[in-house]
Amino acid sequence: MMDLDGGNWDAAACSSVLLHGFQELEIPVAAAAEDVPPPGEMTVAAGCAENAGGEVGQDQGAAMAAATTVQVGRRKRRRARAAKNKEEVESQRMTHIAVERNRRKQMNEYLALLRSLMPPSYAQRGDQASIVGGAINFVKELEQLLQSLEAQKQSRQCRADDAPPFDSFFTFPQYSMSAAAAPAPAPAANDDGREDGGAGAEAEASGSKPSAVADVEVTMVESHANLRVLSRRRPRQLLRLVVALQGYRLTVLHLNMTSAGHMVLYSFSLKVEDDCQLTSVDEIATAAHQIIEKIKEEQAGL
């Protein structure tokens, strides 16, 4: 028995306890880490060994070395996993760099080709913004030339159908003069007794509203709109049309005008500003049609 009150230690008893504990530690290294006693118990065991004259110091050192070896081995495995993840990240980064390099190369090739298709005066500088802006202006000039040639062709031909010039430039106009110019025939009864609306039904099916003043067609992509207006030539009509569009917060970026006889075709490239109240093609077309109607009424009142 050990008398702990008086501070006397029974060396034989303490040695037997330590020997019994360290015999249990003599197990494979893989399980040694799980059976290593907590730091508090190892401190008590170390105190017993010192009082016993250090009989089992070597066994205790062996156990500590085994636990340290297990911990070091685990650290090495974690480092290996971290290195593998680093390799994957580096591989992804190199792949992204290669894709971006190919994209820039392809973009530069397309810009060089686009610049070669334009006269030098449209792209005097080689930066991307200048090339794209010059291409837009060049396409607008080609569009105006095409409209002018089409008007000359139609003026030389005497067609029996009296179709207005530039009718081929309108695909789905919101307002159409052809529907209003044609006289509305009397409704004819079908075989089942129902009436046929004739040209009015066709105009309604196409989505175009009949108009007596202008053909108006608007297309829109995000915040940019293309407006085409075909109407009779009137004094100061273009200036008033531009001012009115500016009042609706529609900024005119590009304008083409082509005339044929008493008719004139306006082509606008518009920027829809953030504070613009017109947000759809129908609203912009209605606003342009109302402007032309107002101009006509004022001209008729003079």
Short mmCIF file of C-alpha atoms in Angstrom, two decimals:
data_model
loop_
_atom_site.label_atom_id
_atom_site.label_comp_id
_atom_site.label_asym_id
_atom_site.label_seq_id
_atom_site.Cartn_x
_atom_site.Cartn_y
_atom_site.Cartn_z
CA MET A 1 0.00 0.00 0.00
CA MET A 2 1.07 3.59 -0.68
CA ASP A 3 0.82 6.20 2.07
CA LEU A 4 -0.02 9.39 0.18
CA ASP A 5 -0.85 11.47 3.29
CA GLY A 6 2.68 11.52 4.59
CA GLY A 7 4.24 11.93 1.20
CA ASN A 8 5.97 8.50 1.38
CA TRP A 9 5.95 6.37 -1.78
CA ASP A 10 6.08 2.63 -2.02
CA ALA A 11 8.63 2.19 -4.80
CA ALA A 12 7.79 -1.46 -5.41
CA ALA A 13 4.06 -0.77 -5.77
CA CYS A 14 4.66 2.21 -8.01
CA SER A 15 7.02 0.21 -10.20
CA SER A 16 4.53 -2.61 -10.58
CA VAL A 17 1.80 -0.17 -11.65
CA LEU A 18 4.05 1.46 -14.22
CA LEU A 19 5.25 -1.86 -15.59
CA HIS A 20 1.68 -3.06 -15.95
CA GLY A 21 0.70 0.17 -17.79
CA PHE A 22 3.62 0.10 -20.20
CA GLN A 23 3.07 -3.57 -20.99
CA GLU A 24 -0.32 -2.54 -22.34
CA LEU A 25 1.42 0.07 -24.50
CA GLU A 26 3.41 -2.59 -26.33
CA ILE A 27 0.97 -2.80 -29.25
CA PRO A 28 1.28 -2.06 -32.97
CA VAL A 29 2.22 1.48 -33.93
CA ALA A 30 -1.09 2.14 -35.70
CA ALA A 31 -3.00 1.69 -32.42
CA ALA A 32 -0.43 3.39 -30.24
CA ALA A 33 -1.78 6.86 -30.92
CA GLU A 34 -5.24 5.89 -29.63
CA ASP A 35 -3.89 4.27 -26.40
CA VAL A 36 -1.42 7.00 -25.43
CA PRO A 37 -2.52 8.25 -21.99
CA PRO A 38 -3.58 11.87 -21.62
CA PRO A 39 -0.92 14.41 -20.64
CA GLY A 40 -2.12 14.46 -17.02
CA GLU A 41 -1.75 10.72 -16.58
CA MET A 42 1.67 10.74 -18.22
CA THR A 43 2.77 13.43 -15.77
CA VAL A 44 1.71 11.29 -12.81
CA ALA A 45 3.46 8.29 -14.30
CA ALA A 46 6.59 10.34 -14.82
CA GLY A 47 6.49 11.42 -11.18
CA CYS A 48 6.21 7.82 -10.05
CA ALA A 49 9.14 6.86 -12.26
CA GLU A 50 11.31 9.58 -10.81
CA ASN A 51 10.49 8.55 -7.25
CA ALA A 52 11.12 4.92 -8.14
CA GLY A 53 14.64 5.69 -9.28
CA GLY A 54 13.93 5.90 -13.11
CA GLU A 55 13.47 2.16 -13.58
CA VAL A 56 11.08 2.54 -16.54
CA GLY A 57 12.30 5.77 -18.14
CA GLN A 58 13.38 4.03 -21.30
CA ASP A 59 9.94 2.46 -21.86
CA GLN A 60 8.21 5.80 -21.42
CA GLY A 61 10.56 7.41 -23.97
CA ALA A 62 9.80 4.67 -26.46
CA ALA A 63 6.06 5.22 -26.09
CA MET A 64 6.42 8.97 -26.59
CA ALA A 65 8.58 8.41 -29.69
CA ALA A 66 5.93 6.07 -31.15
CA ALA A 67 3.17 8.65 -30.64
CA THR A 68 5.29 11.38 -32.19
CA THR A 69 6.01 9.16 -35.21
CA VAL A 70 2.29 8.61 -35.79
CA GLN A 71 1.57 12.35 -35.64
CA VAL A 72 4.41 13.15 -38.06
CA GLY A 73 3.09 10.54 -40.51
CA ARG A 74 -0.35 12.13 -40.45
CA ARG A 75 1.09 15.55 -41.13
CA LYS A 76 2.92 14.23 -44.20
CA ARG A 77 -0.31 12.79 -45.62
CA ARG A 78 -2.07 16.13 -45.22
CA ARG A 79 0.72 17.93 -47.01
CA ALA A 80 0.42 15.49 -49.92
CA ARG A 81 -3.31 16.25 -50.27
CA ALA A 82 -2.65 20.00 -50.16
CA ALA A 83 -0.03 19.67 -52.91
CA LYS A 84 -2.50 17.76 -55.07
CA ASN A 85 -5.13 20.47 -54.69
CA LYS A 86 -2.56 23.09 -55.57
CA GLU A 87 -1.74 21.21 -58.76
CA GLU A 88 -5.41 21.12 -59.73
CA VAL A 89 -5.78 24.86 -59.13
CA GLU A 90 -2.69 25.56 -61.20
CA SER A 91 -4.00 23.34 -64.01
CA GLN A 92 -7.33 25.18 -64.05
CA ARG A 93 -5.57 28.52 -64.10
CA MET A 94 -3.40 27.51 -67.06
CA THR A 95 -6.47 26.22 -68.92
CA HIS A 96 -8.28 29.52 -68.34
CA ILE A 97 -5.26 31.46 -69.59
CA ALA A 98 -5.11 29.33 -72.76
CA VAL A 99 -8.83 29.83 -73.47
CA GLU A 100 -8.57 33.57 -72.93
CA ARG A 101 -5.52 33.76 -75.19
CA ASN A 102 -7.36 31.94 -77.99
CA ARG A 103 -10.39 34.21 -77.59
CA ARG A 104 -8.27 37.35 -77.88
CA LYS A 105 -6.46 35.96 -80.89
CA GLN A 106 -9.73 35.18 -82.64
CA MET A 107 -11.15 38.61 -81.77
CA ASN A 108 -8.08 40.35 -83.17
CA GLU A 109 -8.34 38.34 -86.39
CA TYR A 110 -12.01 39.29 -86.82
CA LEU A 111 -11.26 42.96 -86.16
CA ALA A 112 -8.44 42.91 -88.69
CA LEU A 113 -10.77 41.32 -91.27
CA LEU A 114 -13.51 43.86 -90.52
CA ARG A 115 -11.04 46.72 -90.94
CA SER A 116 -9.87 45.34 -94.28
CA LEU A 117 -13.48 45.39 -95.60
CA MET A 118 -13.87 49.13 -94.95
CA PRO A 119 -12.31 52.13 -96.67
CA PRO A 120 -9.37 53.47 -94.64
CA SER A 121 -11.23 56.70 -93.87
CA TYR A 122 -13.75 54.85 -91.69
CA ALA A 123 -11.13 53.34 -89.33
CA GLN A 124 -8.05 55.53 -89.15
CA ARG A 125 -7.00 54.07 -85.81
CA GLY A 126 -6.46 50.42 -85.00
CA ASP A 127 -8.17 50.17 -81.59
CA GLN A 128 -11.29 48.09 -81.19
CA ALA A 129 -13.69 50.98 -80.54
CA SER A 130 -12.58 52.83 -83.68
CA ILE A 131 -12.91 49.73 -85.86
CA VAL A 132 -16.39 48.85 -84.58
CA GLY A 133 -17.59 52.46 -84.78
CA GLY A 134 -16.25 52.80 -88.32
CA ALA A 135 -18.00 49.57 -89.32
CA ILE A 136 -21.32 50.91 -88.01
CA ASN A 137 -20.96 54.13 -90.01
CA PHE A 138 -19.94 52.20 -93.12
CA VAL A 139 -22.98 49.91 -92.89
CA LYS A 140 -25.27 52.92 -92.46
CA GLU A 141 -23.79 54.53 -95.56
CA LEU A 142 -24.31 51.33 -97.51
CA GLU A 143 -27.91 51.22 -96.31
CA GLN A 144 -28.50 54.77 -97.51
CA LEU A 145 -26.93 53.95 -100.88
CA LEU A 146 -29.15 50.90 -101.21
CA GLN A 147 -32.25 52.94 -100.46
CA SER A 148 -31.27 55.55 -103.02
CA LEU A 149 -30.65 52.97 -105.73
CA GLU A 150 -33.94 51.27 -104.93
CA ALA A 151 -35.78 54.56 -105.25
CA GLN A 152 -34.16 55.29 -108.63
CA LYS A 153 -35.06 51.84 -109.86
CA GLN A 154 -38.68 52.21 -108.88
CA SER A 155 -38.90 55.68 -110.45
CA ARG A 156 -37.74 54.31 -113.80
CA GLN A 157 -40.20 51.46 -113.75
CA CYS A 158 -43.84 52.08 -114.36
CA ARG A 159 -45.51 49.50 -112.26
CA ALA A 160 -49.22 48.95 -112.41
CA ASP A 161 -49.70 48.33 -108.73
CA ASP A 162 -48.84 51.93 -107.61
CA ALA A 163 -47.00 50.61 -104.58
CA PRO A 164 -45.25 53.30 -102.54
CA PRO A 165 -41.47 53.47 -102.85
CA PHE A 166 -39.30 51.76 -100.27
CA ASP A 167 -42.05 49.26 -99.49
CA SER A 168 -39.45 46.47 -99.54
CA PHE A 169 -37.66 48.06 -96.56
CA PHE A 170 -40.61 47.47 -94.25
CA THR A 171 -41.17 43.99 -92.88
CA PHE A 172 -43.73 44.36 -90.08
CA PRO A 173 -44.55 48.08 -89.76
CA GLN A 174 -46.59 49.18 -86.77
CA TYR A 175 -48.37 51.76 -89.01
CA SER A 176 -48.99 51.23 -92.73
CA MET A 177 -50.33 53.64 -95.35
CA SER A 178 -51.11 50.84 -97.79
CA ALA A 179 -53.89 49.54 -95.55
CA ALA A 180 -55.43 53.00 -95.20
CA ALA A 181 -55.08 53.94 -98.88
CA ALA A 182 -56.94 50.90 -100.13
CA PRO A 183 -60.69 51.49 -100.06
CA ALA A 184 -62.49 49.19 -97.69
CA PRO A 185 -64.68 46.85 -99.74
CA ALA A 186 -68.18 46.02 -98.67
CA PRO A 187 -68.24 43.03 -96.33
CA ALA A 188 -68.98 39.93 -98.34
CA ALA A 189 -70.86 37.01 -96.89
CA ASN A 190 -69.13 33.65 -96.85
CA ASP A 191 -70.74 30.34 -97.47
CA ASP A 192 -71.56 29.99 -93.81
CA GLY A 193 -73.20 33.44 -93.66
CA ARG A 194 -70.34 35.26 -91.89
CA GLU A 195 -68.95 38.55 -93.25
CA ASP A 196 -65.40 38.88 -94.51
CA GLY A 197 -63.45 41.97 -93.48
CA GLY A 198 -61.20 41.96 -96.60
CA ALA A 199 -58.12 44.19 -96.44
CA GLY A 200 -58.95 45.36 -92.92
CA ALA A 201 -58.75 41.80 -91.65
CA GLU A 202 -55.40 41.30 -93.38
CA ALA A 203 -53.99 44.49 -91.87
CA GLU A 204 -55.21 43.46 -88.44
CA ALA A 205 -53.71 39.98 -88.84
CA SER A 206 -50.30 41.44 -89.77
CA GLY A 207 -50.29 43.65 -86.68
CA SER A 208 -50.11 46.92 -88.68
CA LYS A 209 -52.45 49.80 -87.93
CA PRO A 210 -53.82 51.75 -90.90
CA SER A 211 -52.34 55.20 -91.31
CA ALA A 212 -52.97 58.12 -93.67
CA VAL A 213 -49.74 59.96 -92.97
CA ALA A 214 -46.78 57.55 -92.71
CA ASP A 215 -45.40 54.05 -92.61
CA VAL A 216 -43.67 53.56 -89.27
CA GLU A 217 -41.58 50.56 -88.26
CA VAL A 218 -39.54 50.21 -85.06
CA THR A 219 -37.19 47.42 -84.02
CA MET A 220 -35.40 47.38 -80.68
CA VAL A 221 -32.41 45.58 -79.17
CA GLU A 222 -31.85 46.30 -75.48
CA SER A 223 -31.52 50.10 -75.20
CA HIS A 224 -31.07 50.79 -78.95
CA ALA A 225 -33.94 51.25 -81.39
CA ASN A 226 -34.10 51.52 -85.19
CA LEU A 227 -36.90 53.75 -86.49
CA ARG A 228 -38.04 53.99 -90.12
CA VAL A 229 -40.58 56.55 -91.24
CA LEU A 230 -41.91 56.83 -94.81
CA SER A 231 -44.10 59.87 -95.43
CA ARG A 232 -44.71 62.76 -97.82
CA ARG A 233 -42.11 65.50 -97.99
CA ARG A 234 -43.06 68.51 -95.89
CA PRO A 235 -41.14 71.67 -95.00
CA ARG A 236 -39.02 71.42 -91.83
CA GLN A 237 -40.44 67.96 -91.13
CA LEU A 238 -37.09 66.31 -90.39
CA LEU A 239 -35.98 69.03 -87.96
CA ARG A 240 -39.23 68.90 -86.01
CA LEU A 241 -39.13 65.12 -85.96
CA VAL A 242 -35.62 65.08 -84.48
CA VAL A 243 -36.50 67.69 -81.85
CA ALA A 244 -39.63 65.79 -80.84
CA LEU A 245 -37.71 62.53 -80.51
CA GLN A 246 -35.16 64.27 -78.31
CA GLY A 247 -38.04 65.47 -76.15
CA TYR A 248 -39.04 61.84 -75.58
CA ARG A 249 -35.45 61.16 -74.40
CA LEU A 250 -34.61 59.29 -77.61
CA THR A 251 -31.09 60.32 -78.61
CA VAL A 252 -30.41 60.25 -82.36
CA LEU A 253 -27.14 58.39 -82.97
CA HIS A 254 -27.38 58.11 -86.74
CA LEU A 255 -29.73 59.41 -89.42
CA ASN A 256 -30.26 58.54 -93.09
CA MET A 257 -32.68 60.35 -95.41
CA THR A 258 -33.59 59.26 -98.93
CA SER A 259 -36.23 60.90 -101.12
CA ALA A 260 -38.06 59.61 -104.17
CA GLY A 261 -40.47 61.98 -105.83
CA HIS A 262 -42.84 63.37 -103.22
CA MET A 263 -41.97 60.64 -100.69
CA VAL A 264 -39.10 60.60 -98.20
CA LEU A 265 -37.70 57.80 -96.06
CA TYR A 266 -36.08 58.53 -92.69
CA SER A 267 -33.93 55.93 -90.95
CA PHE A 268 -32.97 56.67 -87.33
CA SER A 269 -30.65 54.86 -84.97
CA LEU A 270 -31.85 55.83 -81.49
CA LYS A 271 -30.48 55.43 -77.99
CA VAL A 272 -33.26 54.91 -75.44
CA GLU A 273 -32.14 56.85 -72.38
CA ASP A 274 -32.70 55.56 -68.84
CA ASP A 275 -35.37 58.17 -68.07
CA CYS A 276 -37.29 57.55 -71.31
CA GLN A 277 -40.95 56.73 -70.77
CA LEU A 278 -41.19 54.79 -74.06
CA THR A 279 -40.07 51.24 -73.34
CA SER A 280 -41.48 49.16 -76.24
CA VAL A 281 -41.48 49.23 -80.03
CA ASP A 282 -45.22 49.95 -80.13
CA GLU A 283 -44.86 52.97 -77.85
CA ILE A 284 -41.98 54.42 -79.90
CA ALA A 285 -43.84 53.82 -83.17
CA THR A 286 -46.98 55.46 -81.79
CA ALA A 287 -45.00 58.50 -80.64
CA ALA A 288 -43.35 58.89 -84.08
CA HIS A 289 -46.70 58.50 -85.86
CA GLN A 290 -48.28 61.15 -83.65
CA ILE A 291 -45.43 63.54 -84.43
CA ILE A 292 -46.00 63.12 -88.18
CA GLU A 293 -49.76 63.54 -87.73
CA LYS A 294 -49.24 66.77 -85.80
CA ILE A 295 -46.88 68.13 -88.45
CA LYS A 296 -49.43 67.33 -91.16
CA GLU A 297 -52.27 69.01 -89.26
CA GLU A 298 -50.19 72.14 -88.71
CA GLN A 299 -49.20 72.26 -92.39
CA ALA A 300 -52.84 71.85 -93.44
CA GLY A 301 -53.93 74.70 -91.12
CA LEU A 302 -51.59 77.22 -92.72
#
